Each structure stands twice: as C-alpha cells, then as structure tokens.
Short mmCIF file of C-alpha atoms in Angstrom, two decimals:
data_model
loop_
_atom_site.label_atom_id
_atom_site.label_comp_id
_atom_site.label_asym_id
_atom_site.label_seq_id
_atom_site.Cartn_x
_atom_site.Cartn_y
_atom_site.Cartn_z
CA MET I 1 137.02 158.29 130.72
CA THR I 2 139.14 158.16 127.58
CA THR I 3 139.80 154.45 128.06
CA LEU I 4 136.04 153.78 128.34
CA ILE I 5 135.36 155.77 125.16
CA VAL I 6 138.14 154.02 123.20
CA GLY I 7 136.84 150.65 124.38
CA LEU I 8 133.28 151.51 123.33
CA VAL I 9 134.45 152.76 119.91
CA LEU I 10 136.50 149.59 119.35
CA PHE I 11 133.93 147.08 120.66
CA LEU I 12 130.86 148.67 119.12
CA GLY I 13 132.79 149.66 116.01
CA VAL I 14 133.69 146.06 115.29
CA HIS I 15 130.12 145.02 115.97
CA SER I 16 128.89 147.78 113.62
CA LEU I 17 130.84 146.72 110.55
CA SER I 18 127.75 145.12 108.98
CA ILE I 19 125.64 148.13 109.91
CA VAL I 20 127.97 150.68 108.37
CA ASN I 21 129.47 148.80 105.42
CA GLU I 22 128.29 145.23 104.86
CA PRO I 23 130.09 144.90 101.50
CA LEU I 24 133.43 145.77 103.22
CA ARG I 25 132.67 143.22 105.94
CA ASN I 26 131.95 140.59 103.28
CA ARG I 27 135.08 141.45 101.34
CA LEU I 28 137.23 141.18 104.48
CA HIS I 29 135.61 137.89 105.35
CA ALA I 30 136.24 136.54 101.85
CA SER I 31 139.86 137.77 101.60
CA LEU I 32 140.95 136.73 105.08
CA GLY I 33 138.97 133.51 105.27
CA GLU I 34 136.51 132.59 107.96
CA ALA I 35 139.00 131.54 110.65
CA ALA I 36 141.23 134.63 110.30
CA PHE I 37 138.27 136.99 110.06
CA LYS I 38 136.60 135.52 113.17
CA GLY I 39 139.94 135.55 114.96
CA LEU I 40 140.66 139.22 114.24
CA TYR I 41 137.02 140.11 115.03
CA SER I 42 137.27 138.26 118.35
CA VAL I 43 140.61 139.80 119.33
CA ALA I 44 139.41 143.34 118.52
CA SER I 45 136.19 142.67 120.45
CA LEU I 46 138.07 141.31 123.44
CA ILE I 47 140.47 144.28 123.49
CA GLY I 48 137.47 146.64 123.31
CA LEU I 49 135.69 144.78 126.10
CA VAL I 50 138.77 144.90 128.34
CA LEU I 51 139.13 148.64 127.70
CA ILE I 52 135.42 149.15 128.47
CA ILE I 53 135.72 147.27 131.78
CA TRP I 54 138.99 149.01 132.72
CA GLY I 55 137.74 152.46 131.65
CA TYR I 56 134.38 152.04 133.40
CA GLY I 57 136.10 150.98 136.61
CA ALA I 58 138.44 153.95 136.48
CA ALA I 59 135.57 156.34 135.74
CA ARG I 60 133.66 155.02 138.75
CA MET I 61 136.52 156.27 140.97
CA ASP I 62 135.90 159.89 139.91
CA PRO I 63 132.19 160.04 139.00
CA THR I 64 130.41 162.97 137.39
CA VAL I 65 126.75 163.10 138.43
CA ILE I 66 124.37 163.91 135.60
CA TYR I 67 121.13 163.06 137.39
CA THR I 68 120.04 161.28 140.55
CA PRO I 69 117.32 158.74 139.78
CA PRO I 70 114.51 158.29 142.33
CA GLY I 71 114.62 155.04 144.30
CA TRP I 72 111.57 153.56 142.65
CA LEU I 73 113.40 153.45 139.30
CA ARG I 74 115.71 150.79 140.77
CA HIS I 75 112.69 148.58 141.24
CA LEU I 76 111.52 149.22 137.68
CA ALA I 77 115.02 148.46 136.44
CA MET I 78 115.02 145.11 138.33
CA LEU I 79 111.72 144.22 136.61
CA LEU I 80 113.06 145.15 133.20
CA LEU I 81 116.08 142.97 133.80
CA ILE I 82 114.07 139.80 134.51
CA PRO I 83 113.74 138.72 130.84
CA ILE I 84 117.38 139.53 129.91
CA PHE I 85 118.88 136.09 130.46
CA PRO I 86 115.89 134.12 129.08
CA LEU I 87 116.14 136.27 125.95
CA LEU I 88 119.88 135.56 125.68
CA PHE I 89 119.18 131.84 126.09
CA ALA I 90 116.39 132.01 123.48
CA THR I 91 118.92 133.31 120.95
CA TYR I 92 120.69 129.94 121.00
CA PHE I 93 117.74 127.72 121.96
CA PRO I 94 115.28 128.56 119.19
CA GLY I 95 111.58 128.18 119.89
CA LYS I 96 108.54 130.37 120.00
CA ILE I 97 110.38 133.21 121.81
CA LYS I 98 112.97 133.50 119.07
CA ALA I 99 110.36 133.14 116.34
CA LYS I 100 108.23 135.90 117.85
CA LEU I 101 111.06 138.38 118.57
CA ALA I 102 113.34 137.46 115.62
CA HIS I 103 116.38 138.96 117.43
CA PRO I 104 116.04 138.22 121.16
CA MET I 105 119.66 139.16 121.89
CA LEU I 106 119.10 142.69 120.62
CA VAL I 107 115.94 142.95 122.72
CA ALA I 108 117.99 141.79 125.73
CA VAL I 109 120.68 144.39 125.06
CA LYS I 110 118.05 147.14 124.81
CA LEU I 111 116.35 146.14 128.04
CA TRP I 112 119.70 145.74 129.86
CA ALA I 113 120.87 149.19 128.73
CA LEU I 114 117.56 150.93 129.42
CA ALA I 115 117.26 149.39 132.90
CA HIS I 116 120.76 150.50 133.80
CA LEU I 117 120.13 154.02 132.47
CA LEU I 118 117.03 154.25 134.69
CA ALA I 119 118.91 153.19 137.81
CA ASN I 120 122.22 155.06 137.26
CA GLY I 121 122.87 158.68 136.55
CA MET I 122 126.62 159.12 136.31
CA LEU I 123 128.36 160.25 133.15
CA HIS I 124 130.18 156.96 132.71
CA ASP I 125 126.85 155.10 133.06
CA LEU I 126 125.30 157.25 130.34
CA LEU I 127 128.26 156.63 128.06
CA LEU I 128 128.32 152.88 128.59
CA PHE I 129 124.62 152.02 128.67
CA GLY I 130 123.55 154.78 126.30
CA SER I 131 126.09 153.61 123.72
CA PHE I 132 124.86 150.04 123.89
CA LEU I 133 121.21 151.12 123.70
CA ALA I 134 121.88 153.31 120.66
CA TRP I 135 123.91 150.55 119.00
CA ALA I 136 121.16 147.96 119.55
CA VAL I 137 118.48 150.24 118.13
CA VAL I 138 120.58 151.09 115.03
CA ASP I 139 121.56 147.44 114.54
CA ARG I 140 117.92 146.30 114.65
CA ILE I 141 116.88 148.99 112.14
CA SER I 142 119.74 148.07 109.84
CA MET I 143 118.75 144.39 109.86
CA LYS I 144 115.71 145.27 107.79
CA ARG I 145 117.95 146.24 104.84
CA ARG I 146 120.73 143.72 104.98
CA THR I 147 121.16 140.02 104.53
CA GLN I 148 120.85 138.05 107.74
CA ARG I 149 123.62 135.63 108.58
CA SER I 150 122.67 132.58 110.56
CA ILE I 151 124.17 132.01 113.97
CA PRO I 152 124.91 128.53 115.31
CA THR I 153 121.99 127.36 117.48
CA LEU I 154 120.58 124.12 118.74
CA PRO I 155 117.81 122.60 116.63
CA ALA I 156 114.44 124.25 117.17
CA SER I 157 112.31 122.46 119.72
CA ARG I 158 109.29 123.03 121.91
CA ALA I 159 111.44 122.37 124.93
CA ASN I 160 113.79 125.21 124.05
CA ASP I 161 111.45 127.90 125.35
CA ALA I 162 111.27 126.12 128.72
CA ILE I 163 115.04 125.75 128.75
CA ALA I 164 115.49 129.44 127.92
CA VAL I 165 113.04 130.64 130.59
CA VAL I 166 114.14 128.30 133.39
CA GLY I 167 117.86 128.58 132.62
CA GLY I 168 117.63 132.34 132.10
CA LEU I 169 115.76 132.95 135.33
CA ALA I 170 118.22 130.78 137.25
CA VAL I 171 121.11 132.90 135.89
CA TYR I 172 119.18 136.08 136.75
CA VAL I 173 118.79 134.95 140.37
CA VAL I 174 122.50 134.13 140.59
CA MET I 175 123.40 137.48 139.05
CA VAL I 176 121.15 139.51 141.35
CA PHE I 177 122.01 137.77 144.60
CA TRP I 178 125.69 137.04 144.08
CA ALA I 179 127.45 137.48 140.75
CA HIS I 180 126.76 141.22 140.16
CA GLN I 181 128.37 142.09 143.49
CA TRP I 182 131.29 139.74 142.81
CA LEU I 183 131.87 140.88 139.20
CA PHE I 184 131.11 144.63 139.47
CA GLY I 185 131.28 145.49 143.16
CA VAL I 186 127.64 146.63 143.23
CA ALA I 187 124.82 144.77 144.97
CA PRO I 188 121.59 145.26 143.02
CA VAL I 189 119.47 144.41 146.09
#
C-alpha cells in the first residue's frame, strides 16, 4: 500500500504544482527552460505512474474490504464510463464539446474515478480513484483563479465532435471487451 501512496503523491503532486503554487511552477519553467521542465515533469509523472500501477497491483493481492457495492452499481458505472474516451478525444479535437465543457479531460477523470468508486469497495480502490476524483475537483476549482495555459490541439472544426464521439466510443468498446482484461486483469463485463 505504501508504494501506491508514494506513487499517488508523486504523480498527483507533480500535476498539482499549478494548483498549489503557480508562481513556483512558472519560476521553475523559466529557470530550467521549456524542454528541461517538461522532461523533469514527464520523468516524475512516469515514475509516479509506475509506482501507482505497481502499488495498486500489490495491494490487490491483499485487499482490505471497505464496502461491497450492490451489483446494479456496476451497470451504473458502465454507463458513466461511456463518455470518458469521447471527452478525452474532445480535449485534443476541439469543437462544441470542448467549448461547452471547457475542460473535458477533467470531466473525464471525474467520471472515471466516480464510476470506479461505485463499482469497487476495496481500500486500494478508494485510495486510487478517490485521490484522482479529489484532485480533479480541486484542479477544476483552482482553474477559476489562475491563468490557463493552452495545450496543443488540432484546429477547431465541426468534424472534431464527430471524431471525438466515434473515436472515443470505439476505444470504449475495445477497452470494455478486451483491453481492460488484458491491461488490468479484470473483465468489466
């Protein structure tokens, strides 16, 4: 469990630098330069992600049950997960979805975390998905008081919403019927 916690602190900590201290983030970016800053950010994020995956896998071997969700919550979770990949696609394929939601990736993270909290009741699930849900909520709130940095996207287009929805739903189907089992050892259906 310690490895999972360290991974979460590292990964979400790096991703919280702008939330907690945007001036420090900007000073680091300026002093290191863009390439070095992004490189260190990426390495720290990757180490955190590896620790999360490793720690979560180890924690699954000795689970602590906090609650046992009723079976119908799995169905609700599957419904909540349907828009996840279209929202992720909409982040980089700007159209009406992105314009309406402003931050579709954060909405996707919130839905992903909430759905998994509804369907899983082990301590390691609560730590992982609860941490991501809390981070996404705090990040969205903090965006109202800080300068937004642009992310690289394709040019805005009417076709982008169709690409986001069709591409996202295709990835969802692959994830549900094959990739989730292959990646995480758990078949959602």
